[in-house]
PDB file of C-alpha atoms in Angstrom:
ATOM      1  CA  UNK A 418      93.234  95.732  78.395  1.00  0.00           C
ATOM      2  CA  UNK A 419      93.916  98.284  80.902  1.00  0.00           C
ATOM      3  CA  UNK A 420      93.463  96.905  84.891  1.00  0.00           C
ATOM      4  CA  UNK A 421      91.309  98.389  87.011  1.00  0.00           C
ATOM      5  CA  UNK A 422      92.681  97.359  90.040  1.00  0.00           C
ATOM      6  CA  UNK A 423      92.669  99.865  93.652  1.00  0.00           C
ATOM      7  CA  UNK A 424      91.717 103.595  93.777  1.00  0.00           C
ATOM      8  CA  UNK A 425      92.551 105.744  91.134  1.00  0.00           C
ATOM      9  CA  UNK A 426      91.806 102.832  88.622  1.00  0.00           C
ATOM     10  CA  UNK A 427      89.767 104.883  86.025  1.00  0.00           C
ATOM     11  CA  UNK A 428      91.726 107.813  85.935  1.00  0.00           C
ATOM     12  CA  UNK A 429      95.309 107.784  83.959  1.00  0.00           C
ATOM     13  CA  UNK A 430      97.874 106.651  85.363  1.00  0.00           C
ATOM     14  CA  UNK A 431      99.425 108.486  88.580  1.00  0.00           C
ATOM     15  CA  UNK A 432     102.560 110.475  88.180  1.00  0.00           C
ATOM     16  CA  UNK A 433     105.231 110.111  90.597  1.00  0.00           C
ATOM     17  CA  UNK A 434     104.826 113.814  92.095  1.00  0.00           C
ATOM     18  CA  UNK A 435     101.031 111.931  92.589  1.00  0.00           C
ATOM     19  CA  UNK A 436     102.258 109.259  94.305  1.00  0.00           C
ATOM     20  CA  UNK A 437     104.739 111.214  96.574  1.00  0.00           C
ATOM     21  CA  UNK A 438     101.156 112.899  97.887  1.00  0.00           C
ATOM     22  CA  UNK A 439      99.640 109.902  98.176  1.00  0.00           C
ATOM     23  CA  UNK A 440     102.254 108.199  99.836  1.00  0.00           C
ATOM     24  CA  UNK A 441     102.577 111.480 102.241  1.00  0.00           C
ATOM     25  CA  UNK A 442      98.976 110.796 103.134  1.00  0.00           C
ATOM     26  CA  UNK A 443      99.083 107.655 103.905  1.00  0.00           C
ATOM     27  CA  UNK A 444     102.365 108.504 106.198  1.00  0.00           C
ATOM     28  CA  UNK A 445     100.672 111.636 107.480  1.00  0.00           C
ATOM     29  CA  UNK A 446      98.210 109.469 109.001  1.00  0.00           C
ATOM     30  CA  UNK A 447     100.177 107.012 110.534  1.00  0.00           C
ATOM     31  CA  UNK A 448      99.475 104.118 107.751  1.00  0.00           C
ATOM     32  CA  UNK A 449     102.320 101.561 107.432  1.00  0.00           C
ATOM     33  CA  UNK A 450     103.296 101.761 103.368  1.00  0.00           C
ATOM     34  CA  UNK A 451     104.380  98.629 101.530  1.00  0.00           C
ATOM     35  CA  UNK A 452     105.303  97.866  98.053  1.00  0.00           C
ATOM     36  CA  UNK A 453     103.937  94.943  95.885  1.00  0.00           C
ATOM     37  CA  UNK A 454     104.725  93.118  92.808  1.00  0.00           C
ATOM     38  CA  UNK A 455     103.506  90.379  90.646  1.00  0.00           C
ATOM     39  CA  UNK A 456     102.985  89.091  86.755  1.00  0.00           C
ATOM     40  CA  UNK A 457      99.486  87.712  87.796  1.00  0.00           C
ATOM     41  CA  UNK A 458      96.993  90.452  88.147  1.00  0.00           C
ATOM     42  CA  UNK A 459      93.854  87.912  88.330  1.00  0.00           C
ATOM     43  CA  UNK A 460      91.519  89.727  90.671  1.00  0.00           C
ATOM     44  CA  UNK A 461      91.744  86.842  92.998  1.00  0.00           C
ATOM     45  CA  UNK A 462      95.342  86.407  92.860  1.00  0.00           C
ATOM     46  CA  UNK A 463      95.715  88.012  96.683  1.00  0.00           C
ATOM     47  CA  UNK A 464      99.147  86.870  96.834  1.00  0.00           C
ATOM     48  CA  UNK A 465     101.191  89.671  95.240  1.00  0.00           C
ATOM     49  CA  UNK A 466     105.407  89.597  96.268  1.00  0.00           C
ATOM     50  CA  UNK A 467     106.098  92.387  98.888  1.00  0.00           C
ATOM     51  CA  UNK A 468     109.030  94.389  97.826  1.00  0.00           C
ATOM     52  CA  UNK A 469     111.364  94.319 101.627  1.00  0.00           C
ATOM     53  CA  UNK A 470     108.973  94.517 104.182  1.00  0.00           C
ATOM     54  CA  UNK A 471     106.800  97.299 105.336  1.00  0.00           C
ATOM     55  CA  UNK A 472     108.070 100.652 105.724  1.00  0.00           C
ATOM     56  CA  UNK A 473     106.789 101.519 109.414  1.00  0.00           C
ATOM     57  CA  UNK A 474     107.481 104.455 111.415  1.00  0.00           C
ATOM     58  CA  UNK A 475     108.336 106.952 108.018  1.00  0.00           C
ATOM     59  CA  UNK A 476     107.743 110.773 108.063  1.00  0.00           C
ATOM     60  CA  UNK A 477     109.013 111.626 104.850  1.00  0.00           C
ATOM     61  CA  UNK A 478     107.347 110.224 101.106  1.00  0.00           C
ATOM     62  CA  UNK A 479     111.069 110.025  99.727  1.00  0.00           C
ATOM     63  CA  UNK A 480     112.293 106.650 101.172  1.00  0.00           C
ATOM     64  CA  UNK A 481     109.037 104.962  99.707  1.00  0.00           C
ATOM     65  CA  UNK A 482     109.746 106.515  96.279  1.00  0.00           C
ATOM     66  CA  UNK A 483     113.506 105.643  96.623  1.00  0.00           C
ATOM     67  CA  UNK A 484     111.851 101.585  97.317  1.00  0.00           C
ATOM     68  CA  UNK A 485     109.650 102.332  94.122  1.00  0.00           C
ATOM     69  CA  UNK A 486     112.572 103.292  92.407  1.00  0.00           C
ATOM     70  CA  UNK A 487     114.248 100.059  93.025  1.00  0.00           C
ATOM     71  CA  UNK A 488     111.765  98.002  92.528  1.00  0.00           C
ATOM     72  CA  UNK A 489     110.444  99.910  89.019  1.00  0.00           C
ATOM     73  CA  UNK A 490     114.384  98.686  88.143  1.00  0.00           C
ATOM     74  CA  UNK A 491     113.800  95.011  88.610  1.00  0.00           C
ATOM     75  CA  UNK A 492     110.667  94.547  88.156  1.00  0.00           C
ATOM     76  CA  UNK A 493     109.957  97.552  85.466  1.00  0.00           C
ATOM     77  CA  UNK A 494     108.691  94.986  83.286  1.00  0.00           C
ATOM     78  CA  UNK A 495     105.057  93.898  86.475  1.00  0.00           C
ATOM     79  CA  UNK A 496     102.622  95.149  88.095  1.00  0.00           C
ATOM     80  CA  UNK A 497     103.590  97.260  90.665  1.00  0.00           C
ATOM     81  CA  UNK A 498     101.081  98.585  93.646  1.00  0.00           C
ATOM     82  CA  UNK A 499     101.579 100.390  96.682  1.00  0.00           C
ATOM     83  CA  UNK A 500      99.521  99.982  99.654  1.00  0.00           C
ATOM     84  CA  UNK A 501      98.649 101.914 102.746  1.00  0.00           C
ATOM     85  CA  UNK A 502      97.683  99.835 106.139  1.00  0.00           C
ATOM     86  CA  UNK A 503      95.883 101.120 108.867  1.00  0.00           C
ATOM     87  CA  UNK A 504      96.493  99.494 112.337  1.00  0.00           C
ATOM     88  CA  UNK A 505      94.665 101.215 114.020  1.00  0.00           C
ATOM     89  CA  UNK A 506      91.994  99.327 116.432  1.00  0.00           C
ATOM     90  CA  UNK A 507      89.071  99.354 114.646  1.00  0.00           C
ATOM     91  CA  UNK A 508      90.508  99.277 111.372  1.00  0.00           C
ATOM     92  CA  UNK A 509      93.513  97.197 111.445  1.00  0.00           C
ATOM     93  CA  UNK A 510      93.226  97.289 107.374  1.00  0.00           C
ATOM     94  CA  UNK A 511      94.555  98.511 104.075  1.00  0.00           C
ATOM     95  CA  UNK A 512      92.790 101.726 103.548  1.00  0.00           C
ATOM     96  CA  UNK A 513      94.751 102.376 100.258  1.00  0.00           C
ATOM     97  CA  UNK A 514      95.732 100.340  97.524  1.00  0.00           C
ATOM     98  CA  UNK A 515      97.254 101.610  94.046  1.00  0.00           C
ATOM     99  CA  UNK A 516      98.861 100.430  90.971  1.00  0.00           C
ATOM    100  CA  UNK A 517     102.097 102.666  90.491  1.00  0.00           C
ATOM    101  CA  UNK A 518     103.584 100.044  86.951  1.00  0.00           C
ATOM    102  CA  UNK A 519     102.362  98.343  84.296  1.00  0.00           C
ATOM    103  CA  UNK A 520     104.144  96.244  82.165  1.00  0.00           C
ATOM    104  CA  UNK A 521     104.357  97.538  78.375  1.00  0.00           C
ATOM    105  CA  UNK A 522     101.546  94.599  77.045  1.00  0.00           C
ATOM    106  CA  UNK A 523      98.479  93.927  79.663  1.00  0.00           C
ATOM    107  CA  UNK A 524      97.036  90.482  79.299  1.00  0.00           C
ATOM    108  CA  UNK A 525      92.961  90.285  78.214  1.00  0.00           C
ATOM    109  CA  UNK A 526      90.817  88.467  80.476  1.00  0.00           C
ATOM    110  CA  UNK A 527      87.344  87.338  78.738  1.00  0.00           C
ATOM    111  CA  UNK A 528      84.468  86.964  81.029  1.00  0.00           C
ATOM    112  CA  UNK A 529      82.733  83.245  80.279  1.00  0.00           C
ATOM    113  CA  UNK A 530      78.724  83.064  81.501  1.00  0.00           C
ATOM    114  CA  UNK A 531      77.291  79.503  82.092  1.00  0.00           C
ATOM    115  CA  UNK A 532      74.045  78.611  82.592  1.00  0.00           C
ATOM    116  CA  UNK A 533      73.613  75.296  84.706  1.00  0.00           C
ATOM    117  CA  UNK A 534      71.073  72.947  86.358  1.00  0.00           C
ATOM    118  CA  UNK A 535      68.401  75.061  88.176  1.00  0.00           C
ATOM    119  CA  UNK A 536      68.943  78.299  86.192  1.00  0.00           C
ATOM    120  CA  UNK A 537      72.319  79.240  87.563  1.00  0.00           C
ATOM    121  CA  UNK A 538      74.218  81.448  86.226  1.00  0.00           C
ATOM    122  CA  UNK A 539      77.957  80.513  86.811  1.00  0.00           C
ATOM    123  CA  UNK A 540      80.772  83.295  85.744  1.00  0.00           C
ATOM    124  CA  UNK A 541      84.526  82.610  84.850  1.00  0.00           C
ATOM    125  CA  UNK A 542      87.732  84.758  83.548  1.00  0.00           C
ATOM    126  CA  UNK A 543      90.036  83.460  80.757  1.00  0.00           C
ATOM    127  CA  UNK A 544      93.395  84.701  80.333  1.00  0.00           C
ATOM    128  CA  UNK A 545      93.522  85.535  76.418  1.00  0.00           C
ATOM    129  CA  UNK A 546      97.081  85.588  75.274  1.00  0.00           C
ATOM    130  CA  UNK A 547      95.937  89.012  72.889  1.00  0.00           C
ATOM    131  CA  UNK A 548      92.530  91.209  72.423  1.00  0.00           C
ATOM    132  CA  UNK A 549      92.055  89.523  68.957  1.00  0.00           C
ATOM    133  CA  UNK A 550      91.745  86.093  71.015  1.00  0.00           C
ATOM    134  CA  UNK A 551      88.552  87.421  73.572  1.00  0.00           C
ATOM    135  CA  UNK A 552      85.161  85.842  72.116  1.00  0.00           C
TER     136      UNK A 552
END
């Protein structure tokens, strides 16, 4: 099951000459850039690994996609998103979040509905260990 996590989600996945601009952007306006990993890609799980700390204070794309480089070598095997944080006052948020790896096999999340006391509707994910497992 392909994740559909960030901007860019539904479109293929970003080459690195893609990134480079994106990362440029984020640069070109000011944006701090830091790089995440993790093997839990629950939509709650908030608490991705940073990869170093972030990279304030860059003007060129290259050192970020020298980081990605690293980290694609240890961690080839994750998720792997970079994100773009605004500190500006006002904002003082990530304005861009994307996934840059996947791992070769993506887990399958099925989507359980429960109906309780008082008609509600209660939702949960299951981690399926393959597609042939999801109800």
């Amino acid at each position: 099951m392909r994740l559909t996590q960030g901007c860019f989600s539904f479109l293929p996945d970003l080459t690195d000459d893609q990134i480079y601009k994106q990362v440029q952007y984020c640069l070109a306006n000011g944006w701090a850039v830091n790089i995440e990993f993790t093997d839990d890609p629950h939509p709650r799980n908030t608490y991705w690994e940073m990869w170093g700390l972030p990279m304030f204070d860059l003007s060129d794309a290259a050192g970020v996609m020298m980081e990605l480089a690293e980290c694609r070598r240890v961690y080839g095997d994750r998720y792997i998103r970079i994100s773009g944080f605004d500190s500006s006052h006002g904002w003082e948020s990530v304005r861009i979040s994307f996934l840059v790896n996947r791992p070769a096999q993506e887990p399958y999340f099925a989507l359980e509905r429960q109906e309780v006391a008082g008609r509600v509707v209660r939702y949960a994910t299951r981690l399926c260990p393959s597609r042939e497992a999801t109800p």
